[in-house]
Every structure is written in C-alpha cells, then in structure tokens.
Backbone as a chain_set.jsonl record, in Angstrom:
{"seq": "MITIKKSASHDPFTRVCIELIEDEHSIHSITANEEHCARYAERSIGIVTALVPHIGYDNASRIAGLALDSGLGVAELVRREGLLSAEPLAAILSPSTMTTNS", "coords": {"N": [[62.065, -0.708, 140.545], [61.837, 2.087, 142.261], [63.526, 2.629, 144.677], [63.658, 5.755, 147.018], [65.852, 7.581, 149.675], [64.275, 9.359, 152.435], [64.323, 11.863, 153.131], [65.143, 15.278, 155.381], [67.402, 16.353, 154.902], [67.16, 16.86, 152.234], [66.941, 19.516, 149.882], [64.523, 21.643, 148.732], [63.98, 21.366, 145.768], [64.632, 18.554, 145.863], [62.922, 16.864, 147.466], [60.656, 17.245, 145.788], [60.817, 15.996, 143.621], [61.693, 13.419, 144.522], [60.095, 13.192, 145.394], [58.455, 13.055, 142.927], [59.295, 10.213, 141.462], [57.945, 8.322, 143.123], [55.422, 8.708, 142.918], [54.632, 7.543, 140.417], [52.178, 8.252, 138.344], [52.163, 10.86, 138.494], [54.197, 11.598, 137.256], [53.899, 11.595, 134.474], [51.809, 13.504, 133.687], [53.825, 15.229, 133.304], [53.767, 18.373, 131.654], [57.155, 19.916, 129.64], [57.104, 23.292, 130.01], [58.376, 24.779, 127.576], [58.835, 27.309, 126.475], [59.52, 29.148, 129.139], [61.824, 26.923, 130.363], [63.858, 27.742, 127.997], [63.666, 30.286, 128.341], [65.883, 29.618, 130.972], [67.604, 28.716, 130.267], [68.686, 30.647, 127.826], [70.351, 31.916, 129.942], [71.571, 31.022, 131.239], [75.184, 30.344, 131.431], [77.146, 28.517, 130.951], [76.504, 28.437, 128.927], [78.064, 29.75, 127.423], [80.862, 28.82, 127.066], [80.771, 26.858, 124.869], [81.018, 29.03, 123.399], [84.088, 29.696, 122.468], [85.945, 28.694, 120.841], [84.84, 30.362, 119.029], [85.031, 33.175, 119.912], [87.611, 33.525, 121.885], [89.267, 32.224, 124.789], [89.238, 35.208, 126.479], [87.329, 36.39, 125.516], [85.233, 34.701, 126.271], [85.879, 34.661, 129.001], [85.556, 37.18, 129.844], [82.492, 37.75, 128.573], [80.816, 35.529, 130.464], [81.706, 36.804, 133.078], [80.514, 39.515, 132.612], [77.493, 38.608, 132.575], [77.654, 37.196, 134.997], [77.458, 39.168, 136.471], [75.493, 41.844, 135.278], [73.252, 40.215, 135.078], [72.432, 39.992, 132.685], [71.214, 38.085, 129.44], [74.318, 35.752, 127.992], [74.348, 35.412, 125.171], [72.956, 37.737, 124.185], [75.128, 39.874, 125.439], [76.983, 38.739, 123.746], [76.01, 39.987, 121.471], [75.952, 42.232, 121.352], [78.19, 42.746, 121.669], [80.109, 43.155, 120.084], [81.097, 41.103, 118.906], [79.93, 38.936, 117.583], [77.96, 38.243, 115.268], [73.978, 38.094, 114.409], [72.969, 35.238, 112.985], [75.389, 33.887, 112.54], [75.431, 32.781, 116.018], [73.475, 32.84, 117.105], [73.206, 30.205, 115.61], [75.475, 28.854, 116.85], [74.746, 28.929, 119.116], [72.638, 26.815, 119.478], [70.113, 24.105, 120.571], [71.177, 21.492, 119.366], [72.913, 22.42, 118.347], [74.592, 22.111, 120.603], [74.213, 19.834, 121.449], [74.608, 17.927, 120.248], [77.353, 15.4, 118.698], [80.186, 16.675, 116.671]], "CA": [[60.5, 0.176, 141.459], [62.957, 2.805, 142.987], [63.707, 3.227, 146.574], [64.532, 6.587, 147.485], [65.44, 7.628, 151.4], [63.521, 10.199, 152.141], [65.716, 12.924, 154.38], [64.299, 16.026, 155.594], [68.541, 16.92, 154.623], [66.893, 17.034, 151.092], [66.769, 20.388, 149.007], [62.902, 21.61, 148.111], [63.614, 20.327, 144.388], [65.959, 16.867, 145.298], [62.236, 15.879, 147.942], [59.785, 17.08, 144.631], [61.988, 15.528, 142.38], [61.487, 12.457, 145.003], [57.566, 12.064, 146.005], [57.698, 12.669, 142.084], [58.95, 9.635, 140.596], [57.63, 7.864, 144.234], [54.107, 8.368, 142.345], [54.606, 7.202, 138.778], [51.338, 8.723, 137.53], [52.336, 12.267, 138.13], [55.324, 12.448, 136.2], [52.293, 10.924, 133.043], [51.301, 14.451, 132.906], [54.355, 16.484, 133.616], [54.975, 18.396, 130.258], [57.681, 20.876, 130.05], [56.731, 24.373, 129.155], [59.106, 24.943, 126.762], [59.852, 29.084, 126.209], [60.119, 29.139, 130.077], [63.363, 26.327, 129.564], [64.386, 27.88, 126.41], [65.246, 31.823, 129.211], [66.704, 29.468, 132.07], [69.13, 28.594, 128.845], [69.85, 31.634, 127.814], [70.641, 33.258, 131.122], [73.031, 29.881, 131.742], [76.576, 31.759, 131.944], [77.38, 27.661, 131.072], [76.612, 27.836, 126.974], [79.691, 31.025, 127.206], [82.206, 27.184, 126.88], [79.889, 26.732, 123.178], [81.58, 30.504, 122.43], [85.211, 29.881, 123.28], [85.82, 28.219, 120.154], [84.55, 32.022, 117.952], [85.578, 34.167, 120.589], [88.271, 32.826, 122.964], [88.954, 32.375, 126.225], [90.135, 35.871, 126.926], [86.193, 36.91, 125.756], [84.994, 34.163, 126.272], [85.911, 34.586, 129.992], [84.495, 38.687, 129.985], [81.137, 37.713, 128.848], [80.391, 35.515, 131.573], [81.402, 38.006, 134.254], [79.156, 40.504, 132.674], [76.643, 38.507, 132.664], [76.655, 37.574, 136.36], [77.028, 41.025, 136.98], [74.916, 42.855, 134.397], [72.124, 40.112, 134.501], [71.841, 39.709, 131.376], [71.961, 36.915, 128.942], [75.449, 35.447, 126.536], [74.225, 35.263, 123.395], [72.323, 39.469, 124.224], [75.79, 40.097, 125.72], [77.624, 38.862, 122.86], [76.021, 40.807, 120.545], [75.98, 44.266, 122.423], [79.983, 43.65, 122.31], [80.213, 42.834, 118.75], [81.964, 39.78, 118.911], [79.444, 37.203, 116.171], [76.778, 38.658, 114.159], [73.131, 37.55, 115.115], [72.36, 34.256, 112.739], [76.594, 32.697, 113.452], [75.416, 33.32, 117.851], [72.228, 31.468, 116.756], [74.091, 28.568, 114.882], [76.401, 28.125, 117.49], [73.535, 28.295, 121.101], [71.307, 26.521, 119.352], [70.367, 23.385, 121.737], [70.944, 20.791, 118.825], [74.336, 22.495, 117.772], [75.478, 22.395, 121.988], [73.937, 18.412, 122.183], [74.923, 16.61, 119.284], [78.83, 15.198, 118.106], [80.644, 16.527, 115.153]], "C": [[62.098, 0.512, 141.955], [63.175, 2.923, 143.727], [64.668, 4.233, 146.109], [64.707, 6.74, 149.125], [64.909, 8.891, 151.265], [64.38, 10.518, 153.985], [64.907, 13.974, 154.479], [65.937, 17.264, 155.146], [68.598, 17.603, 153.066], [66.964, 18.112, 150.674], [64.635, 20.119, 148.985], [62.699, 20.395, 146.39], [64.097, 19.445, 144.55], [63.287, 16.445, 146.021], [61.496, 16.515, 146.534], [60.141, 16.061, 143.611], [61.459, 13.727, 143.288], [60.141, 11.948, 144.829], [56.596, 12.281, 144.301], [57.36, 11.158, 141.412], [58.07, 8.76, 142.255], [56.49, 7.942, 142.831], [54.054, 8.556, 140.947], [53.553, 8.225, 138.031], [51.457, 10.146, 137.299], [53.536, 12.553, 137.294], [54.261, 12.135, 135.019], [52.554, 12.796, 132.726], [51.68, 15.586, 133.623], [54.699, 17.27, 132.296], [55.747, 19.757, 130.447], [57.435, 22.913, 128.856], [58.661, 24.702, 127.848], [60.166, 27.258, 126.288], [60.056, 29.226, 127.394], [62.226, 28.675, 129.826], [64.099, 27.413, 129.637], [64.836, 29.224, 127.653], [66.022, 31.416, 129.995], [68.615, 29.151, 130.704], [70.312, 29.273, 128.098], [71.009, 32.696, 128.61], [71.414, 32.02, 131.907], [73.908, 30.494, 131.22], [76.928, 29.474, 131.316], [77.516, 27.788, 129.668], [77.92, 28.816, 126.979], [81.258, 29.643, 126.236], [81.572, 27.597, 125.328], [81.062, 27.874, 122.574], [83.478, 30.569, 122.473], [86.161, 29.809, 121.963], [86.035, 29.461, 118.624], [84.905, 33.117, 118.235], [86.599, 34.411, 121.668], [87.887, 32.989, 123.522], [88.907, 33.948, 126.895], [87.946, 36.547, 127.311], [84.7, 36.616, 126.591], [84.31, 35.052, 128.279], [84.643, 35.722, 130.893], [83.456, 38.566, 130.049], [80.628, 36.917, 129.693], [80.689, 35.964, 132.585], [80.019, 38.307, 134.481], [77.87, 40.266, 133.139], [76.298, 38.283, 134.158], [76.559, 38.909, 137.437], [76.066, 41.585, 137.101], [72.659, 42.054, 135.122], [71.759, 39.989, 133.196], [72.16, 38.419, 130.546], [73.697, 37.088, 128.387], [74.721, 36.105, 125.739], [73.784, 37.632, 123.525], [74.519, 40.023, 124.126], [77.267, 40.681, 124.281], [77.449, 39.288, 121.738], [76.093, 42.689, 120.527], [77.863, 44.084, 121.771], [80.02, 43.59, 121.278], [81.08, 41.464, 117.439], [81.017, 38.13, 117.636], [78.216, 38.504, 116.214], [75.44, 37.251, 115.453], [73.069, 35.92, 114.7], [74.243, 33.223, 112.852], [76.084, 32.539, 115.213], [74.235, 32.646, 117.272], [72.539, 29.955, 116.59], [74.539, 27.586, 116.335], [76.172, 27.582, 119.47], [72.669, 27.286, 120.726], [71.255, 25.094, 120.012], [70.968, 21.711, 120.564], [72.815, 20.961, 118.408], [75.208, 21.618, 119.456], [74.734, 20.194, 121.898], [74.323, 17.324, 121.063], [77.012, 16.77, 119.12], [78.795, 15.654, 116.757], [81.219, 16.717, 114.694]], "O": [[63.092, -0.208, 142.043], [63.003, 4.14, 143.794], [65.691, 4.163, 145.428], [63.908, 6.172, 149.869], [64.991, 9.529, 150.215], [64.714, 9.995, 155.049], [63.882, 13.914, 153.799], [65.846, 18.489, 155.07], [69.424, 18.405, 152.629], [67.521, 18.388, 151.736], [63.864, 19.168, 149.116], [61.996, 19.452, 146.027], [64.342, 18.908, 143.47], [62.479, 15.961, 145.228], [62.186, 15.906, 145.717], [59.343, 15.46, 142.893], [60.881, 12.91, 142.572], [59.477, 10.994, 144.425], [55.411, 12.08, 144.035], [56.28, 10.729, 141.006], [56.922, 8.903, 141.836], [56.732, 7.281, 141.821], [53.545, 9.517, 140.371], [54.007, 8.982, 137.173], [51.046, 10.701, 136.279], [53.766, 13.63, 136.744], [53.739, 13.237, 134.849], [53.256, 13.271, 131.833], [51.033, 16.454, 134.21], [55.766, 16.989, 131.75], [55.289, 20.64, 131.172], [57.567, 23.349, 127.712], [59.886, 24.658, 127.959], [61.202, 27.88, 126.052], [61.221, 29.623, 127.392], [63.228, 29.302, 129.481], [64.715, 27.959, 130.553], [66.021, 29.327, 127.97], [66.984, 32.147, 130.231], [69.825, 29.327, 130.562], [71.501, 29.104, 127.828], [71.848, 33.55, 128.323], [71.788, 32.13, 133.074], [73.546, 31.344, 130.406], [76.223, 29.301, 132.311], [78.518, 27.327, 129.122], [78.874, 28.357, 126.351], [82.084, 29.711, 125.326], [81.95, 28.615, 124.748], [81.791, 27.689, 121.599], [84.001, 31.683, 122.507], [87.059, 30.643, 121.853], [86.839, 29.488, 117.692], [85.132, 34.025, 117.435], [86.496, 35.431, 122.35], [86.792, 33.535, 123.66], [88.457, 33.906, 128.04], [87.385, 36.892, 128.351], [83.79, 37.263, 127.109], [83.27, 35.581, 128.671], [83.73, 35.597, 131.709], [82.873, 38.946, 131.064], [79.572, 37.447, 130.04], [79.893, 35.601, 133.45], [79.098, 38.049, 135.255], [77.166, 41.037, 133.791], [75.297, 38.742, 134.707], [76.007, 39.34, 138.45], [75.526, 41.937, 138.15], [71.602, 42.623, 135.394], [70.588, 39.888, 132.83], [73.146, 37.732, 130.813], [74.277, 38.172, 128.345], [74.543, 37.323, 125.71], [74.404, 38.519, 122.939], [75.09, 40.393, 123.1], [77.926, 41.671, 123.964], [78.322, 39.184, 120.876], [76.227, 43.737, 119.896], [78.599, 45.035, 121.509], [79.873, 44.803, 121.127], [81.369, 41.17, 116.279], [81.357, 37.027, 117.208], [77.856, 39.34, 117.043], [75.588, 36.41, 116.339], [73.094, 35.131, 115.644], [74.258, 32.042, 113.198], [76.937, 31.767, 115.651], [74.52, 31.484, 116.979], [72.226, 28.939, 117.209], [74.258, 26.46, 116.746], [76.648, 26.853, 120.34], [71.916, 26.827, 121.585], [72.394, 24.64, 120.116], [71.143, 20.729, 121.286], [73.663, 20.083, 118.244], [76.124, 20.797, 119.415], [75.291, 19.482, 122.734], [74.286, 16.097, 121.159], [77.731, 17.748, 119.324], [77.969, 15.376, 115.887], [81.194, 16.396, 113.506]]}, "num_chains": 1, "name": "protein.A"}
C-alpha cells in the first residue's frame, strides 16, 4: 500500500494523481487517449534532442527556439526547413526508436 501525505501545496495534477493512487479501482478504468498523447509528443520540444546527431546541435537548438516561439511542432519545422525529409524524420522521431537502446 502506498501512503502519500496530502498537502494543499500540491499542484492540481499531483492532487489528482494522489486521489487515483488511493482509489485503486479508478486506475483500472483509465485508458490512454493515444491520439491526444501523440499530439503532446509531437509538440514537445524535448524530442529535438533525438535530432541532434542528424541535423546538428545548432539546427536542433534553432528549431527548438522556433517551436517555442511559433507553437508549431518540431517535426513540422524540420520538414519546413528542409533539414530532413518525411521518412527519415518519422523514423528518428518514432516512439519505439526514441525509447529503445540501439
């Protein structure tokens, strides 16, 4: 059993997580919205680190800044800039590529 001290200082997300952990039945009814999660991943500038070996640090850094400023996704900006074509970009940024050891 996990015991977590509740605190009003926890942010709303943390408070929801605590409630879910304490109510074991709720956790089993949760399903991931894969499309929504994919959109978050595509908009995350953190994925730019996977591109460094392919487009270089300077380009990756610039793309990250553009993504922050414009709200556009990293992959979209890389394609627009002509740094990588769609197929290799998709392979580099695929979740399985980024989460397994090579």
